[in-house]
Amino acid sequence: MIKPTARMHLSPDDVQFIATTLGKSRAGYEAVLSLLASESDRDAILDDPELFESITTQPAPANISLSLYFYVLIRHALRHFGMEKVDISDYLASMLAEFSKPGRAEMISESSQKEYRYLVDMLAALLEAANAEQEFEIQSHIGNYSMFLAGVFPDYIYKRATYGRPGPDVSYYEQVGSSGYQHASRSRAAEKFNLSEIFSVLASHFSEIRRALNYMADQYMHLDRQPNSMDKMMRRVQDYIASNRMRFS
């Protein structure tokens, strides 16, 4: 079960990196450590622009955890798009860190034995769910998997939809992912794990959040070896047109 734990579970290396980056003196170092120990002050520390700059400008930003890495980048991207909810950044960072494990993105849960590479197979598995808890796991994973692919790897989706055997475009992932989150948000399991509101926001703002993750991947992560390729530019043009249609419809 993926939960928003990126902010709460900073590793010792994370803490040292943050304190060293923001505390320029011994007294400053100790002050940052003290602030990180306080839940009410930790968020302000993690929002410090200097921390973001340090992570994004260094070739290899120390030995920080993937949770911290993704949290700082996602938080910065979402705020750039006017989204201030800390728990959304926290959940997405935890999800991306979890999905960075080999094969994890294709598994419904960490203990799953079967891998699903296509949303249609996950939807088929949903019809065979034995109980409400399994339905919740599959629905939330459909939302997560859709956000993961459409948010971090939009060029992969664009190329599959454009060349060769036609595949679904990003709007398909938005529709299926939003529906998965929406159904998951209404589950008793979502209430049990305090995920109802998070999933509801992800469902209702899937498109905007997906675009923020696209921005993060394009501007901060540089996953594409050809960052200015025609495919990337055409993907952005299509996305711009689609977003304006939604805005004025």
CSV table of C-alpha atoms in Angstrom, one decimal:
chain,number,residue,atom,x,y,z
A,1,MET,CA,0.0,0.0,0.0
A,2,ILE,CA,1.5,3.3,-1.1
A,3,LYS,CA,1.0,6.1,1.5
A,4,PRO,CA,2.3,9.7,1.6
A,5,THR,CA,5.4,9.1,3.7
A,6,ALA,CA,8.1,11.0,1.9
A,7,ARG,CA,8.2,13.9,4.3
A,8,MET,CA,8.0,11.8,7.4
A,9,HIS,CA,10.6,9.2,6.6
A,10,LEU,CA,13.7,11.2,5.8
A,11,SER,CA,16.8,9.0,5.8
A,12,PRO,CA,19.9,10.0,7.8
A,13,ASP,CA,21.6,10.9,4.5
A,14,ASP,CA,18.6,13.0,3.6
A,15,VAL,CA,18.8,14.9,6.9
A,16,GLN,CA,22.5,15.4,6.6
A,17,PHE,CA,22.2,16.7,3.0
A,18,ILE,CA,19.4,19.1,3.9
A,19,ALA,CA,21.3,20.4,7.0
A,20,THR,CA,24.6,20.8,5.1
A,21,THR,CA,22.9,22.5,2.2
A,22,LEU,CA,20.9,25.0,4.2
A,23,GLY,CA,23.0,25.4,7.3
A,24,LYS,CA,26.1,27.3,6.3
A,25,SER,CA,27.6,27.4,9.8
A,26,ARG,CA,27.7,25.0,12.7
A,27,ALA,CA,24.9,27.0,14.4
A,28,GLY,CA,22.9,27.0,11.2
A,29,TYR,CA,23.5,23.3,10.7
A,30,GLU,CA,22.1,22.6,14.2
A,31,ALA,CA,19.2,25.0,13.7
A,32,VAL,CA,18.2,23.1,10.5
A,33,LEU,CA,18.4,19.8,12.3
A,34,SER,CA,16.1,21.2,15.0
A,35,LEU,CA,13.6,22.5,12.5
A,36,LEU,CA,13.5,19.1,10.6
A,37,ALA,CA,12.6,17.4,13.9
A,38,SER,CA,9.4,19.6,14.1
A,39,GLU,CA,6.5,18.5,11.9
A,40,SER,CA,5.3,22.1,11.7
A,41,ASP,CA,8.6,23.4,10.5
A,42,ARG,CA,9.7,20.6,8.3
A,43,ASP,CA,7.5,21.6,5.3
A,44,ALA,CA,9.0,25.1,5.2
A,45,ILE,CA,12.5,23.6,5.2
A,46,LEU,CA,11.7,21.3,2.4
A,47,ASP,CA,10.2,24.2,0.4
A,48,ASP,CA,13.4,26.2,0.6
A,49,PRO,CA,14.4,27.2,-2.9
A,50,GLU,CA,18.1,26.6,-2.1
A,51,LEU,CA,17.4,22.9,-1.5
A,52,PHE,CA,15.7,22.6,-4.9
A,53,GLU,CA,18.6,24.4,-6.6
A,54,SER,CA,21.1,22.1,-4.9
A,55,ILE,CA,19.2,18.9,-6.0
A,56,THR,CA,18.6,20.0,-9.6
A,57,THR,CA,22.0,21.6,-10.3
A,58,GLN,CA,24.4,19.0,-8.9
A,59,PRO,CA,25.3,16.1,-11.3
A,60,ALA,CA,24.6,13.6,-8.5
A,61,PRO,CA,22.8,15.1,-5.5
A,62,ALA,CA,24.6,13.2,-2.7
A,63,ASN,CA,23.1,9.9,-1.4
A,64,ILE,CA,19.6,11.3,-0.8
A,65,SER,CA,16.6,9.0,-1.0
A,66,LEU,CA,14.4,8.8,-4.1
A,67,SER,CA,11.5,9.9,-1.8
A,68,LEU,CA,13.2,13.2,-1.0
A,69,TYR,CA,14.4,13.7,-4.6
A,70,PHE,CA,10.9,13.2,-6.0
A,71,TYR,CA,9.2,15.2,-3.2
A,72,VAL,CA,11.3,18.3,-3.8
A,73,LEU,CA,10.9,18.2,-7.6
A,74,ILE,CA,7.2,17.4,-7.5
A,75,ARG,CA,6.5,20.0,-4.9
A,76,HIS,CA,8.3,22.6,-6.9
A,77,ALA,CA,6.4,21.6,-10.1
A,78,LEU,CA,3.0,21.6,-8.5
A,79,ARG,CA,3.5,25.0,-6.9
A,80,HIS,CA,4.6,26.3,-10.3
A,81,PHE,CA,1.1,25.2,-11.5
A,82,GLY,CA,-0.6,26.8,-8.5
A,83,MET,CA,-1.2,23.6,-6.5
A,84,GLU,CA,-0.2,24.0,-2.9
A,85,LYS,CA,-1.5,20.8,-1.3
A,86,VAL,CA,1.5,19.3,0.5
A,87,ASP,CA,-0.1,15.8,0.9
A,88,ILE,CA,-0.5,15.5,-2.9
A,89,SER,CA,3.2,16.1,-3.5
A,90,ASP,CA,3.9,13.7,-0.7
A,91,TYR,CA,1.8,10.9,-2.1
A,92,LEU,CA,3.1,11.3,-5.6
A,93,ALA,CA,6.7,11.3,-4.4
A,94,SER,CA,6.1,8.1,-2.4
A,95,MET,CA,4.4,6.6,-5.5
A,96,LEU,CA,7.3,7.5,-7.9
A,97,ALA,CA,9.9,6.2,-5.4
A,98,GLU,CA,8.0,2.9,-5.0
A,99,PHE,CA,7.6,2.6,-8.8
A,100,SER,CA,11.3,3.1,-9.3
A,101,LYS,CA,11.8,-0.4,-7.9
A,102,PRO,CA,12.3,-2.9,-10.7
A,103,GLY,CA,9.0,-4.2,-11.9
A,104,ARG,CA,7.0,-2.6,-9.2
A,105,ALA,CA,5.0,-0.3,-11.5
A,106,GLU,CA,3.5,-3.4,-13.2
A,107,MET,CA,2.4,-5.0,-10.0
A,108,ILE,CA,-0.9,-4.3,-8.2
A,109,SER,CA,0.8,-4.4,-4.9
A,110,GLU,CA,4.3,-5.1,-3.6
A,111,SER,CA,3.4,-8.7,-2.8
A,112,SER,CA,1.8,-9.4,-6.1
A,113,GLN,CA,3.1,-12.3,-8.2
A,114,LYS,CA,1.6,-11.2,-11.5
A,115,GLU,CA,2.7,-8.2,-13.6
A,116,TYR,CA,0.3,-6.1,-15.7
A,117,ARG,CA,1.8,-3.9,-18.4
A,118,TYR,CA,-1.4,-2.6,-19.9
A,119,LEU,CA,-4.4,-0.8,-18.4
A,120,VAL,CA,-6.8,-3.1,-20.2
A,121,ASP,CA,-5.4,-6.0,-18.3
A,122,MET,CA,-5.7,-4.2,-15.0
A,123,LEU,CA,-9.3,-3.4,-15.8
A,124,ALA,CA,-9.9,-7.1,-16.6
A,125,ALA,CA,-8.4,-8.0,-13.2
A,126,LEU,CA,-10.8,-5.5,-11.6
A,127,LEU,CA,-13.7,-7.6,-12.8
A,128,GLU,CA,-12.3,-10.6,-11.2
A,129,ALA,CA,-11.5,-9.0,-7.8
A,130,ALA,CA,-12.6,-11.3,-4.9
A,131,ASN,CA,-13.5,-8.5,-2.5
A,132,ALA,CA,-13.7,-4.8,-1.9
A,133,GLU,CA,-10.2,-4.6,-0.6
A,134,GLN,CA,-8.8,-6.1,-3.9
A,135,GLU,CA,-11.0,-3.7,-5.9
A,136,PHE,CA,-9.5,-0.8,-4.0
A,137,GLU,CA,-5.9,-2.1,-4.6
A,138,ILE,CA,-6.6,-2.4,-8.3
A,139,GLN,CA,-8.4,0.9,-8.7
A,140,SER,CA,-5.7,2.8,-6.9
A,141,HIS,CA,-3.0,1.1,-8.9
A,142,ILE,CA,-4.8,2.0,-12.1
A,143,GLY,CA,-4.8,5.6,-11.0
A,144,ASN,CA,-1.1,5.4,-10.0
A,145,TYR,CA,0.0,3.6,-13.1
A,146,SER,CA,-1.8,6.0,-15.4
A,147,MET,CA,-0.3,9.0,-13.6
A,148,PHE,CA,3.1,7.5,-13.6
A,149,LEU,CA,3.2,6.9,-17.4
A,150,ALA,CA,1.2,10.0,-18.5
A,151,GLY,CA,3.1,12.2,-16.0
A,152,VAL,CA,6.7,11.1,-16.2
A,153,PHE,CA,6.8,9.4,-19.7
A,154,PRO,CA,4.5,11.4,-21.9
A,155,ASP,CA,6.8,11.0,-24.9
A,156,TYR,CA,6.6,7.2,-24.7
A,157,ILE,CA,2.8,7.5,-24.9
A,158,TYR,CA,3.0,10.1,-27.7
A,159,LYS,CA,5.3,7.9,-29.8
A,160,ARG,CA,3.1,4.8,-29.3
A,161,ALA,CA,0.0,6.7,-30.3
A,162,THR,CA,1.6,8.3,-33.3
A,163,TYR,CA,3.8,5.7,-35.0
A,164,GLY,CA,3.3,2.1,-36.0
A,165,ARG,CA,0.5,0.2,-34.5
A,166,PRO,CA,-1.8,2.8,-32.9
A,167,GLY,CA,-1.9,3.0,-29.2
A,168,PRO,CA,-4.0,5.1,-26.7
A,169,ASP,CA,-3.1,8.7,-26.4
A,170,VAL,CA,-2.7,10.6,-23.1
A,171,SER,CA,-6.4,11.4,-22.9
A,172,TYR,CA,-7.1,7.7,-22.4
A,173,TYR,CA,-4.7,7.5,-19.5
A,174,GLU,CA,-6.3,10.6,-18.0
A,175,GLN,CA,-9.8,9.2,-18.3
A,176,VAL,CA,-8.9,5.7,-17.0
A,177,GLY,CA,-6.6,7.0,-14.3
A,178,SER,CA,-9.1,9.6,-13.0
A,179,SER,CA,-11.8,7.0,-12.9
A,180,GLY,CA,-9.5,4.7,-10.9
A,181,TYR,CA,-8.7,7.3,-8.4
A,182,GLN,CA,-12.3,8.4,-8.1
A,183,HIS,CA,-13.6,4.9,-7.4
A,184,ALA,CA,-10.8,4.2,-5.0
A,185,SER,CA,-11.5,7.4,-3.1
A,186,ARG,CA,-15.0,6.1,-2.2
A,187,SER,CA,-13.7,2.9,-0.8
A,188,ARG,CA,-13.8,2.1,3.0
A,189,ALA,CA,-10.1,1.2,2.6
A,190,ALA,CA,-9.4,4.7,1.4
A,191,GLU,CA,-11.0,6.0,4.6
A,192,LYS,CA,-9.0,3.5,6.7
A,193,PHE,CA,-5.7,4.7,5.2
A,194,ASN,CA,-6.6,8.4,5.1
A,195,LEU,CA,-6.4,8.4,1.3
A,196,SER,CA,-10.0,9.5,0.4
A,197,GLU,CA,-9.2,13.2,0.0
A,198,ILE,CA,-5.9,12.6,-1.7
A,199,PHE,CA,-7.5,10.3,-4.3
A,200,SER,CA,-10.4,12.6,-4.8
A,201,VAL,CA,-8.1,15.5,-5.6
A,202,LEU,CA,-6.0,13.3,-7.9
A,203,ALA,CA,-9.2,12.3,-9.7
A,204,SER,CA,-10.7,15.7,-10.1
A,205,HIS,CA,-7.4,17.4,-11.0
A,206,PHE,CA,-5.7,14.5,-12.9
A,207,SER,CA,-5.1,16.5,-16.1
A,208,GLU,CA,-3.5,19.5,-14.3
A,209,ILE,CA,-1.3,17.3,-12.1
A,210,ARG,CA,-0.3,15.2,-15.1
A,211,ARG,CA,0.9,18.4,-16.8
A,212,ALA,CA,2.8,19.5,-13.7
A,213,LEU,CA,4.6,16.1,-13.8
A,214,ASN,CA,5.3,16.6,-17.5
A,215,TYR,CA,6.9,19.9,-16.6
A,216,MET,CA,8.9,18.2,-13.9
A,217,ALA,CA,10.1,15.5,-16.3
A,218,ASP,CA,11.0,17.9,-19.1
A,219,GLN,CA,12.6,20.7,-17.0
A,220,TYR,CA,14.2,18.9,-14.1
A,221,MET,CA,14.8,15.3,-14.9
A,222,HIS,CA,15.9,15.4,-18.5
A,223,LEU,CA,14.9,11.8,-19.2
A,224,ASP,CA,14.9,12.3,-23.0
A,225,ARG,CA,18.3,12.1,-24.8
A,226,GLN,CA,16.8,14.5,-27.4
A,227,PRO,CA,15.1,17.2,-25.3
A,228,ASN,CA,14.3,19.4,-28.3
A,229,SER,CA,13.2,16.7,-30.6
A,230,MET,CA,10.3,17.3,-33.0
A,231,ASP,CA,8.2,14.6,-31.3
A,232,LYS,CA,8.6,16.3,-27.9
A,233,MET,CA,7.6,19.7,-29.4
A,234,MET,CA,4.6,18.1,-31.2
A,235,ARG,CA,3.5,16.4,-28.0
A,236,ARG,CA,3.6,19.8,-26.2
A,237,VAL,CA,1.7,21.5,-29.0
A,238,GLN,CA,-1.1,18.9,-28.9
A,239,ASP,CA,-1.2,19.1,-25.1
A,240,TYR,CA,-1.4,22.9,-25.3
A,241,ILE,CA,-4.3,22.7,-27.8
A,242,ALA,CA,-6.1,20.1,-25.7
A,243,SER,CA,-5.7,22.2,-22.5
A,244,ASN,CA,-7.2,25.3,-24.2
A,245,ARG,CA,-10.1,23.3,-25.5
A,246,MET,CA,-10.9,22.2,-21.9
A,247,ARG,CA,-10.5,25.7,-20.7
A,248,PHE,CA,-12.9,27.3,-23.1
A,249,SER,CA,-15.4,24.4,-23.5
